[in-house]
CSV table of C-alpha atoms in Angstrom, one decimal:
chain,number,residue,atom,x,y,z
A,90,MET,CA,84.1,114.1,128.2
A,91,LEU,CA,83.0,110.5,128.8
A,92,ASN,CA,80.1,111.0,126.3
A,93,ASN,CA,82.5,112.1,123.7
A,94,LEU,CA,84.6,108.9,124.2
A,95,ARG,CA,81.7,106.5,124.4
A,96,PRO,CA,81.4,105.7,120.6
A,97,TYR,CA,85.2,104.8,120.5
A,98,LEU,CA,85.1,102.8,123.7
A,99,LYS,CA,82.0,100.9,122.5
A,100,LEU,CA,83.7,100.0,119.2
A,101,ILE,CA,86.8,98.6,121.1
A,102,LYS,CA,84.6,96.7,123.6
A,103,GLU,CA,82.2,95.1,121.2
A,104,ASN,CA,84.2,94.5,118.1
A,105,HIS,CA,86.6,91.7,119.1
A,106,ASP,CA,88.5,91.5,115.8
A,107,PHE,CA,89.0,95.2,115.5
A,108,ARG,CA,90.2,95.2,119.2
A,109,ARG,CA,92.8,92.6,118.5
A,110,LEU,CA,94.0,94.4,115.4
A,111,TRP,CA,94.2,97.6,117.4
A,112,LEU,CA,96.1,95.9,120.2
A,113,ALA,CA,98.6,94.5,117.7
A,114,GLN,CA,99.1,98.0,116.3
A,115,SER,CA,99.5,99.5,119.8
A,116,VAL,CA,102.2,97.2,121.1
A,117,SER,CA,104.2,97.2,117.8
A,118,ASN,CA,104.0,101.0,117.6
A,119,PHE,CA,105.2,101.3,121.2
A,120,GLY,CA,108.2,99.2,120.3
A,121,ASP,CA,108.9,101.2,117.2
A,122,TRP,CA,109.1,104.6,119.0
A,123,PHE,CA,110.5,103.1,122.2
A,124,GLY,CA,113.5,101.7,120.2
A,125,LEU,CA,114.0,104.6,117.8
A,126,LEU,CA,116.0,106.8,120.2
A,127,ALA,CA,118.2,103.7,120.9
A,128,LEU,CA,119.0,103.5,117.2
A,129,TYR,CA,119.8,107.2,117.1
A,130,ALA,CA,122.0,106.8,120.2
A,131,ILE,CA,124.0,103.9,118.5
A,132,ILE,CA,124.6,106.0,115.4
A,133,ALA,CA,125.7,109.0,117.5
A,134,ARG,CA,127.9,106.8,119.7
A,135,TYR,CA,130.0,105.7,116.7
A,136,SER,CA,129.7,108.8,114.4
A,137,ASP,CA,129.4,112.5,114.9
A,138,SER,CA,128.1,113.1,111.4
A,139,GLU,CA,124.7,114.9,111.0
A,140,PHE,CA,124.5,113.4,107.6
A,141,LEU,CA,124.7,109.8,108.9
A,142,LEU,CA,122.1,110.6,111.6
A,143,GLY,CA,119.8,111.9,108.8
A,144,LEU,CA,120.7,108.9,106.6
A,145,ILE,CA,119.0,106.4,109.0
A,146,ILE,CA,115.7,108.2,108.4
A,147,VAL,CA,116.4,108.2,104.7
A,148,VAL,CA,117.1,104.4,104.8
A,149,LYS,CA,113.9,103.8,106.7
A,150,MET,CA,111.9,105.8,104.2
A,151,LEU,CA,113.5,104.6,101.0
A,152,SER,CA,113.2,100.9,102.1
A,153,LEU,CA,109.5,101.5,102.6
A,154,ALA,CA,109.3,103.3,99.2
A,155,PHE,CA,111.2,100.7,97.1
A,156,PHE,CA,109.3,97.7,98.6
A,157,SER,CA,105.9,99.4,98.7
A,158,PRO,CA,104.7,98.5,95.1
A,159,ILE,CA,105.4,94.7,95.6
A,160,ALA,CA,104.1,95.0,99.1
A,161,GLY,CA,100.7,96.2,98.0
A,162,TYR,CA,100.6,93.4,95.4
A,163,PHE,CA,101.2,90.9,98.2
A,164,ALA,CA,98.5,92.5,100.4
A,165,ASP,CA,95.9,92.1,97.6
A,166,ARG,CA,97.0,88.7,96.4
A,167,PHE,CA,97.7,86.8,99.7
A,168,ASN,CA,96.1,86.4,103.1
A,169,ARG,CA,96.6,89.7,104.9
A,170,ARG,CA,96.4,88.2,108.3
A,171,LYS,CA,99.2,85.7,107.7
A,172,LEU,CA,101.3,88.4,106.0
A,173,MET,CA,101.1,90.6,109.1
A,174,ILE,CA,102.0,87.7,111.4
A,175,TRP,CA,105.1,86.8,109.5
A,176,CYS,CA,106.1,90.4,109.1
A,177,ASP,CA,105.9,90.9,112.9
A,178,LEU,CA,108.1,87.8,113.6
A,179,PHE,CA,110.8,88.8,111.1
A,180,ARG,CA,110.8,92.4,112.3
A,181,ALA,CA,111.5,91.1,115.8
A,182,VAL,CA,114.6,89.3,114.6
A,183,ALA,CA,115.8,92.4,112.6
A,184,VAL,CA,115.6,94.9,115.5
A,185,VAL,CA,117.2,92.6,118.0
A,186,GLY,CA,120.0,92.0,115.5
A,187,ILE,CA,121.0,95.6,115.8
A,188,ILE,CA,122.6,94.7,119.2
A,189,LEU,CA,125.5,93.2,117.1
A,190,VAL,CA,126.6,96.8,116.3
A,191,GLN,CA,129.4,97.2,118.8
A,192,SER,CA,131.9,99.4,116.8
A,193,ALA,CA,132.1,102.0,114.1
A,194,THR,CA,133.1,99.4,111.6
A,195,MET,CA,129.8,97.5,112.3
A,196,LEU,CA,127.6,100.6,111.9
A,197,TRP,CA,126.6,99.5,108.4
A,198,LEU,CA,124.7,96.6,110.0
A,199,ALA,CA,122.3,99.0,111.7
A,200,TYR,CA,121.4,100.4,108.3
A,201,VAL,CA,120.9,97.0,106.7
A,202,LEU,CA,118.7,95.6,109.5
A,203,THR,CA,116.7,98.8,109.6
A,204,ALA,CA,116.1,98.5,105.9
A,205,ILE,CA,114.9,94.9,106.4
A,206,GLN,CA,112.6,96.0,109.2
A,207,MET,CA,111.1,98.7,107.0
A,208,MET,CA,110.6,96.4,104.0
A,209,LEU,CA,108.6,94.2,106.3
A,210,SER,CA,106.7,97.2,107.5
A,211,ALA,CA,105.9,98.1,103.9
A,212,VAL,CA,103.9,94.9,103.7
A,213,PHE,CA,102.4,95.1,107.2
A,214,GLU,CA,101.1,98.7,107.0
A,215,PRO,CA,98.9,98.4,103.8
A,216,ALA,CA,97.7,95.0,104.9
A,217,LYS,CA,96.6,96.4,108.3
A,218,THR,CA,95.1,99.6,106.8
A,219,SER,CA,93.3,97.6,104.1
A,220,SER,CA,91.9,95.3,106.8
A,221,ILE,CA,90.2,97.9,109.0
A,222,PRO,CA,87.1,98.3,106.7
A,223,ASN,CA,86.8,94.5,106.7
A,224,VAL,CA,86.5,94.3,110.5
A,225,THR,CA,84.3,97.4,111.0
A,226,SER,CA,81.1,98.6,109.5
A,227,GLU,CA,81.1,101.7,107.2
A,228,ALA,CA,79.4,103.7,110.0
A,229,ASN,CA,82.2,102.9,112.4
A,230,LEU,CA,85.0,103.3,109.9
A,231,THR,CA,85.9,106.9,110.8
A,232,ASN,CA,85.8,106.1,114.5
A,233,ALA,CA,88.1,103.1,113.9
A,234,ASN,CA,90.6,105.3,112.1
A,235,ILE,CA,90.4,108.0,114.7
A,236,ILE,CA,91.1,105.3,117.4
A,237,SER,CA,94.0,104.0,115.3
A,238,THR,CA,95.6,107.5,114.8
A,239,ALA,CA,94.9,108.6,118.4
A,240,THR,CA,96.5,105.4,119.6
A,241,TRP,CA,99.5,105.9,117.4
A,242,SER,CA,99.9,109.4,118.9
A,243,ILE,CA,99.5,108.2,122.5
A,244,ILE,CA,102.0,105.4,121.9
A,245,PHE,CA,104.3,107.7,120.1
A,246,THR,CA,104.1,110.2,123.0
A,247,THR,CA,104.7,107.7,125.7
A,248,GLY,CA,107.1,105.5,123.6
A,249,MET,CA,109.4,108.4,122.7
A,250,ALA,CA,109.3,109.9,126.2
A,251,ILE,CA,109.9,106.6,127.9
A,252,GLY,CA,112.4,105.6,125.2
A,253,GLY,CA,114.5,108.7,125.8
A,254,PHE,CA,114.9,107.9,129.5
A,255,ALA,CA,115.2,104.1,129.0
A,256,THR,CA,118.0,104.6,126.5
A,257,GLU,CA,119.9,106.6,129.1
A,258,TRP,CA,119.1,104.2,132.1
A,259,LEU,CA,118.8,100.7,130.6
A,260,GLY,CA,121.1,101.0,127.6
A,261,THR,CA,120.5,100.4,124.0
A,262,ASP,CA,120.7,96.6,124.1
A,263,MET,CA,117.8,96.2,126.6
A,264,VAL,CA,115.7,98.7,124.7
A,265,LEU,CA,116.1,96.8,121.4
A,266,ILE,CA,115.2,93.5,123.2
A,267,ILE,CA,112.0,95.1,124.4
A,268,ASP,CA,111.4,96.4,120.9
A,269,GLY,CA,111.7,92.9,119.5
A,270,PHE,CA,109.3,91.4,122.1
A,271,THR,CA,106.6,93.9,121.1
A,272,TYR,CA,106.6,92.6,117.6
A,273,ILE,CA,106.1,89.0,118.9
A,274,LEU,CA,103.2,90.2,121.0
A,275,SER,CA,101.7,92.0,118.0
A,276,ALA,CA,101.9,88.8,116.0
A,277,TRP,CA,100.0,87.0,118.8
A,278,PHE,CA,97.1,89.5,118.7
A,279,VAL,CA,96.9,89.3,114.9
A,280,TYR,CA,96.9,85.5,115.1
A,281,ARG,CA,93.8,85.6,117.4
A,282,ALA,CA,91.9,88.0,115.1
A,283,THR,CA,89.5,86.9,112.3
A,284,ILE,CA,90.1,89.2,109.3
A,285,PRO,CA,87.7,88.8,106.3
A,286,GLN,CA,89.1,89.6,102.9
A,287,THR,CA,87.7,89.7,99.4
A,288,ARG,CA,90.1,87.5,97.5
A,289,LEU,CA,91.0,87.8,93.8
A,290,SER,CA,89.1,85.5,91.5
A,291,LYS,CA,90.8,82.7,89.7
A,292,GLU,CA,90.9,84.7,86.5
A,293,GLU,CA,92.4,87.7,88.3
A,294,LEU,CA,94.9,85.5,90.1
A,295,TYR,CA,96.0,84.0,86.8
A,296,ARG,CA,96.1,87.4,85.0
A,297,THR,CA,98.2,89.0,87.7
A,298,ARG,CA,100.5,86.1,88.4
A,299,ASN,CA,103.3,88.4,87.1
A,300,PRO,CA,103.8,90.9,89.9
A,301,PHE,CA,104.6,93.7,87.5
A,302,LYS,CA,101.3,93.2,85.8
A,303,GLY,CA,99.5,93.2,89.1
A,304,ILE,CA,101.3,96.4,90.1
A,305,LYS,CA,100.4,98.0,86.8
A,306,GLU,CA,96.8,97.1,87.2
A,307,GLY,CA,96.8,98.8,90.6
A,308,LEU,CA,98.3,102.0,89.2
A,309,ASP,CA,95.8,102.0,86.2
A,310,TYR,CA,93.0,101.6,88.7
A,311,LEU,CA,94.2,104.5,90.8
A,312,PHE,CA,94.9,106.9,87.9
A,313,SER,CA,91.6,106.1,86.2
A,314,ASN,CA,89.7,106.9,89.4
A,315,ARG,CA,90.7,110.5,90.1
A,316,HIS,CA,88.3,110.7,93.1
A,317,ILE,CA,90.6,108.0,94.7
A,318,LEU,CA,93.8,109.6,93.4
A,319,ARG,CA,93.2,112.9,95.0
A,320,PRO,CA,93.1,111.8,98.7
A,321,SER,CA,96.1,109.4,97.9
A,322,LEU,CA,98.2,112.5,97.3
A,323,ALA,CA,97.5,114.2,100.6
A,324,LYS,CA,100.2,112.5,102.8
A,325,GLY,CA,102.8,112.7,100.1
A,326,THR,CA,102.2,116.4,99.6
A,327,SER,CA,102.5,117.0,103.3
A,328,THR,CA,105.6,114.9,104.0
A,329,VAL,CA,107.6,116.5,101.1
A,330,PHE,CA,108.2,119.2,103.7
A,331,LEU,CA,107.2,117.7,107.0
A,332,GLY,CA,109.7,114.8,106.8
A,333,GLY,CA,112.6,117.2,106.9
A,334,LEU,CA,111.0,119.3,109.6
A,335,VAL,CA,110.6,116.2,111.9
A,336,TYR,CA,114.3,115.4,111.2
A,337,LEU,CA,115.3,119.0,112.1
A,338,LEU,CA,113.7,118.5,115.6
A,339,ILE,CA,116.6,116.1,116.3
A,340,ILE,CA,119.1,118.9,115.6
A,341,VAL,CA,117.0,121.5,117.5
A,342,SER,CA,117.2,119.3,120.6
A,343,GLU,CA,120.9,118.7,120.3
A,344,GLU,CA,122.1,122.2,119.2
A,345,VAL,CA,119.5,124.7,120.3
A,346,LEU,CA,117.9,123.3,123.4
A,347,MET,CA,121.1,121.3,124.4
A,348,MET,CA,118.8,118.5,125.9
A,349,GLY,CA,119.8,115.5,123.8
A,350,SER,CA,117.5,112.4,123.9
A,351,VAL,CA,115.3,113.9,126.7
A,352,GLY,CA,114.6,117.1,124.7
A,353,LEU,CA,113.9,115.1,121.6
A,354,GLY,CA,111.5,112.9,123.5
A,355,LEU,CA,109.6,115.9,124.7
A,356,LEU,CA,109.4,117.4,121.2
A,357,TYR,CA,108.3,114.1,119.7
A,358,ALA,CA,105.8,113.7,122.5
A,359,ALA,CA,104.2,117.1,121.5
A,360,ARG,CA,104.2,115.8,117.9
A,361,GLY,CA,102.4,112.7,119.0
A,362,PHE,CA,99.8,114.4,121.2
A,363,GLY,CA,99.0,116.8,118.4
A,364,THR,CA,98.5,114.0,116.0
A,365,GLY,CA,96.1,112.3,118.4
A,366,ILE,CA,93.8,115.3,119.1
A,367,GLY,CA,93.9,116.7,115.5
A,368,PRO,CA,91.5,114.2,113.9
A,369,ILE,CA,89.0,114.5,116.8
A,370,ILE,CA,89.0,118.3,116.4
A,371,GLY,CA,88.9,118.1,112.7
A,372,ARG,CA,85.9,115.8,112.7
A,373,ARG,CA,84.0,118.2,115.0
A,374,LEU,CA,84.8,121.2,112.8
A,375,PHE,CA,84.2,119.4,109.4
A,376,SER,CA,81.7,116.6,109.9
A,377,ASP,CA,80.7,116.5,106.2
A,378,GLU,CA,83.0,114.2,104.2
A,379,LYS,CA,82.5,116.4,101.1
A,380,ASP,CA,84.7,119.0,102.8
A,381,TRP,CA,87.6,116.7,103.6
A,382,VAL,CA,89.7,117.2,100.5
A,383,MET,CA,89.5,120.9,101.2
A,384,VAL,CA,90.5,120.2,104.8
A,385,MET,CA,93.6,118.4,103.6
A,386,GLY,CA,94.9,121.6,101.9
A,387,LEU,CA,94.0,123.8,104.9
A,388,ALA,CA,95.8,121.3,107.2
A,389,ILE,CA,99.0,121.4,105.1
A,390,THR,CA,99.0,125.2,105.1
A,391,PHE,CA,98.3,125.5,108.9
A,392,CYS,CA,101.0,122.9,109.7
A,393,GLY,CA,103.6,124.9,107.7
A,394,LEU,CA,102.7,128.1,109.4
A,395,MET,CA,103.1,126.6,112.8
A,396,TYR,CA,106.5,125.3,112.0
A,397,MET,CA,107.5,128.7,110.8
A,398,ILE,CA,106.8,129.9,114.3
A,399,VAL,CA,108.9,127.0,115.7
A,400,GLY,CA,111.8,128.4,113.6
A,401,VAL,CA,111.4,131.8,115.4
A,402,VAL,CA,111.0,130.8,119.1
A,403,ASN,CA,113.8,129.5,121.3
A,404,HIS,CA,111.9,128.6,124.5
A,405,LEU,CA,111.1,124.9,125.0
A,406,VAL,CA,107.5,125.4,126.1
A,407,LEU,CA,106.7,127.6,123.1
A,408,MET,CA,108.3,125.0,120.7
A,409,LEU,CA,106.2,122.2,122.3
A,410,ILE,CA,103.0,124.2,121.8
A,411,PHE,CA,103.6,125.0,118.1
A,412,VAL,CA,104.9,121.5,117.3
A,413,LEU,CA,101.7,120.2,118.9
A,414,LEU,CA,99.5,122.5,116.8
A,415,ALA,CA,101.4,121.7,113.6
A,416,HIS,CA,100.9,118.0,114.0
A,417,ALA,CA,97.2,118.4,115.1
A,418,ALA,CA,96.7,119.6,111.5
A,419,SER,CA,98.8,116.8,110.1
A,420,GLY,CA,96.8,114.2,112.1
A,421,ALA,CA,93.5,115.6,110.7
A,422,ASN,CA,95.1,115.4,107.2
A,423,TRP,CA,96.1,111.7,107.8
A,424,VAL,CA,92.7,110.5,109.0
A,425,THR,CA,90.6,112.3,106.4
A,426,SER,CA,92.7,111.0,103.6
A,427,THR,CA,92.8,107.4,105.0
A,428,VAL,CA,89.0,107.2,105.5
A,429,LEU,CA,88.2,108.5,102.0
A,430,LEU,CA,90.6,106.0,100.5
A,431,GLN,CA,89.1,103.1,102.5
A,432,LYS,CA,85.6,104.1,101.4
A,433,ARG,CA,86.3,104.8,97.8
A,434,THR,CA,88.6,101.9,97.0
A,435,GLN,CA,87.3,98.3,96.4
A,436,ASP,CA,88.8,95.7,98.6
A,437,THR,CA,90.8,93.8,95.8
A,438,PHE,CA,92.7,97.0,95.0
A,439,ARG,CA,93.0,98.4,98.5
A,440,GLY,CA,96.4,97.0,99.3
A,441,ARG,CA,97.9,98.4,96.1
A,442,THR,CA,96.2,101.8,96.6
A,443,PHE,CA,97.6,102.1,100.1
A,444,SER,CA,101.1,100.9,99.1
A,445,THR,CA,101.1,103.6,96.4
A,446,GLU,CA,100.2,106.1,99.0
A,447,TRP,CA,103.0,104.9,101.2
A,448,LEU,CA,105.4,105.1,98.2
A,449,LEU,CA,104.6,108.8,97.7
A,450,PHE,CA,104.8,109.4,101.4
A,451,THR,CA,108.1,107.7,101.9
A,452,ILE,CA,109.8,109.2,98.8
A,453,GLY,CA,108.6,112.7,99.9
A,454,SER,CA,110.0,112.2,103.4
A,455,SER,CA,113.3,110.8,102.1
A,456,MET,CA,113.8,113.7,99.7
A,457,SER,CA,112.9,116.2,102.4
A,458,THR,CA,115.2,114.7,105.0
A,459,THR,CA,118.1,114.2,102.6
A,460,VAL,CA,118.1,117.8,101.5
A,461,ALA,CA,117.8,119.1,105.0
A,462,SER,CA,120.7,117.0,106.3
A,463,LEU,CA,122.9,118.0,103.4
A,464,ILE,CA,122.2,121.7,103.9
A,465,LEU,CA,123.3,121.3,107.5
A,466,GLU,CA,126.3,119.1,106.7
A,467,PHE,CA,127.7,121.7,104.2
A,468,GLU,CA,126.7,124.5,106.5
A,469,LEU,CA,124.6,126.3,103.8
A,470,MET,CA,122.1,127.3,106.5
A,471,THR,CA,121.6,126.8,110.3
A,472,VAL,CA,118.8,124.8,111.7
A,473,LYS,CA,116.4,127.6,112.8
A,474,PRO,CA,116.3,129.5,109.5
A,475,LEU,CA,116.0,126.2,107.7
A,476,ILE,CA,112.9,125.3,109.7
A,477,MET,CA,111.3,128.6,108.6
A,478,VAL,CA,112.1,128.0,105.0
A,479,TYR,CA,110.7,124.5,105.1
A,480,GLY,CA,107.6,125.7,106.9
A,481,GLY,CA,107.0,128.5,104.5
A,482,ILE,CA,107.3,126.3,101.4
A,483,MET,CA,104.9,123.8,103.1
A,484,ALA,CA,102.3,126.5,103.7
A,485,LEU,CA,102.6,127.5,100.1
A,486,GLY,CA,102.1,123.9,99.0
A,487,GLY,CA,98.8,123.8,100.9
A,488,ILE,CA,97.6,127.0,99.2
A,489,VAL,CA,98.4,125.4,95.8
A,490,TRP,CA,96.4,122.3,96.9
A,491,SER,CA,93.4,124.5,97.6
A,492,PHE,CA,93.4,126.0,94.1
A,493,THR,CA,94.0,122.8,92.3
A,494,ILE,CA,93.1,119.5,94.1
A,495,THR,CA,90.2,121.0,96.0
A,496,LYS,CA,88.8,122.7,92.9
A,497,ASN,CA,88.8,119.4,91.0
A,498,GLU,CA,87.2,117.6,93.9
A,499,LYS,CA,84.3,120.1,93.9
A,500,VAL,CA,83.8,119.6,90.1
A,501,TRP,CA,83.6,115.8,90.6
A,502,GLN,CA,81.2,116.1,93.5
A,503,GLU,CA,78.9,118.3,91.4
A,504,GLY,CA,78.9,115.7,88.7
A,505,VAL,CA,78.1,112.7,91.0
């Protein structure tokens, strides 16, 4: 076991700048998931609407989506390290500000501050992901992304589990204060890191001084390089279905398991653990990068099938197992698509490429969650059959991917 972990531990130990970027991600991610259940609890406290509960997820996703194009432009045009620091500091202010929501009439403020938090995240995420290839060698790039994803999953697991209990025991105000502190600590780690970056030339800076022109150049670059476009579609294709399924786990915990925040914490912990082990298993099974676009389609299909089983079973342990398996496939999809984008995209376009990917991801998740919440709100379907429908369509989407995207990737590889 130790031998399997040695390459990852060595990278963290010897690469100081990657370690600091990784620590920044770790503490801010912990705050994100630790504080999420507190946000759900505040909404549930002042409203019993399933639509309003789903709306906070939609607000988070749409805020990311609407701001992603300009965020990618910022990440390529300006110093990514400074951008991440300022984003962390302002995110701390936004999450602590949610404490001001003390009545149903103030509930709107939670949505506004969450939107601001997510807009800042829209800048932070492509800046961070674009920076990983600049603080690691190409040989260590896959290991770095596996560490990043595994850490996200571990933090997600512990953050959600602890957050569920902390929300019950400490109250929402204290949880939000802790959340804000994690962003400040993240900013400190980024401040201490040296993050190289290929800057735009004077001619490129002048030519793209108009943000819309800079965004258009990024889109032209992406669509004229189909070998980059293909992996950029993987997360969006998956989350068109998976976003709604993750939202439905909230309702499952409340109405099927009758366990509230604790049950949701356990289900999300299974999700996080699966996301962590999936990339490691996927790399062992498919070590050749030429197979990775094919793996993305297989992962989407497998994830959908596992959620179909979640829609059938009613026992907590069985639900945890199949949620874990579903998100193991999702985690493999995430890492393979991220690494291919980092390797295939030149540095001066990397921010815009990843922001476009985030745009597709967030729009897909928003649409999926909105449709699911409205179906439940108008009682068109109950939660368990809806999970089966979403899972079935997701599995079908993966099959379509295999006969289209995978086929085009093989044609391109044969011509290279």
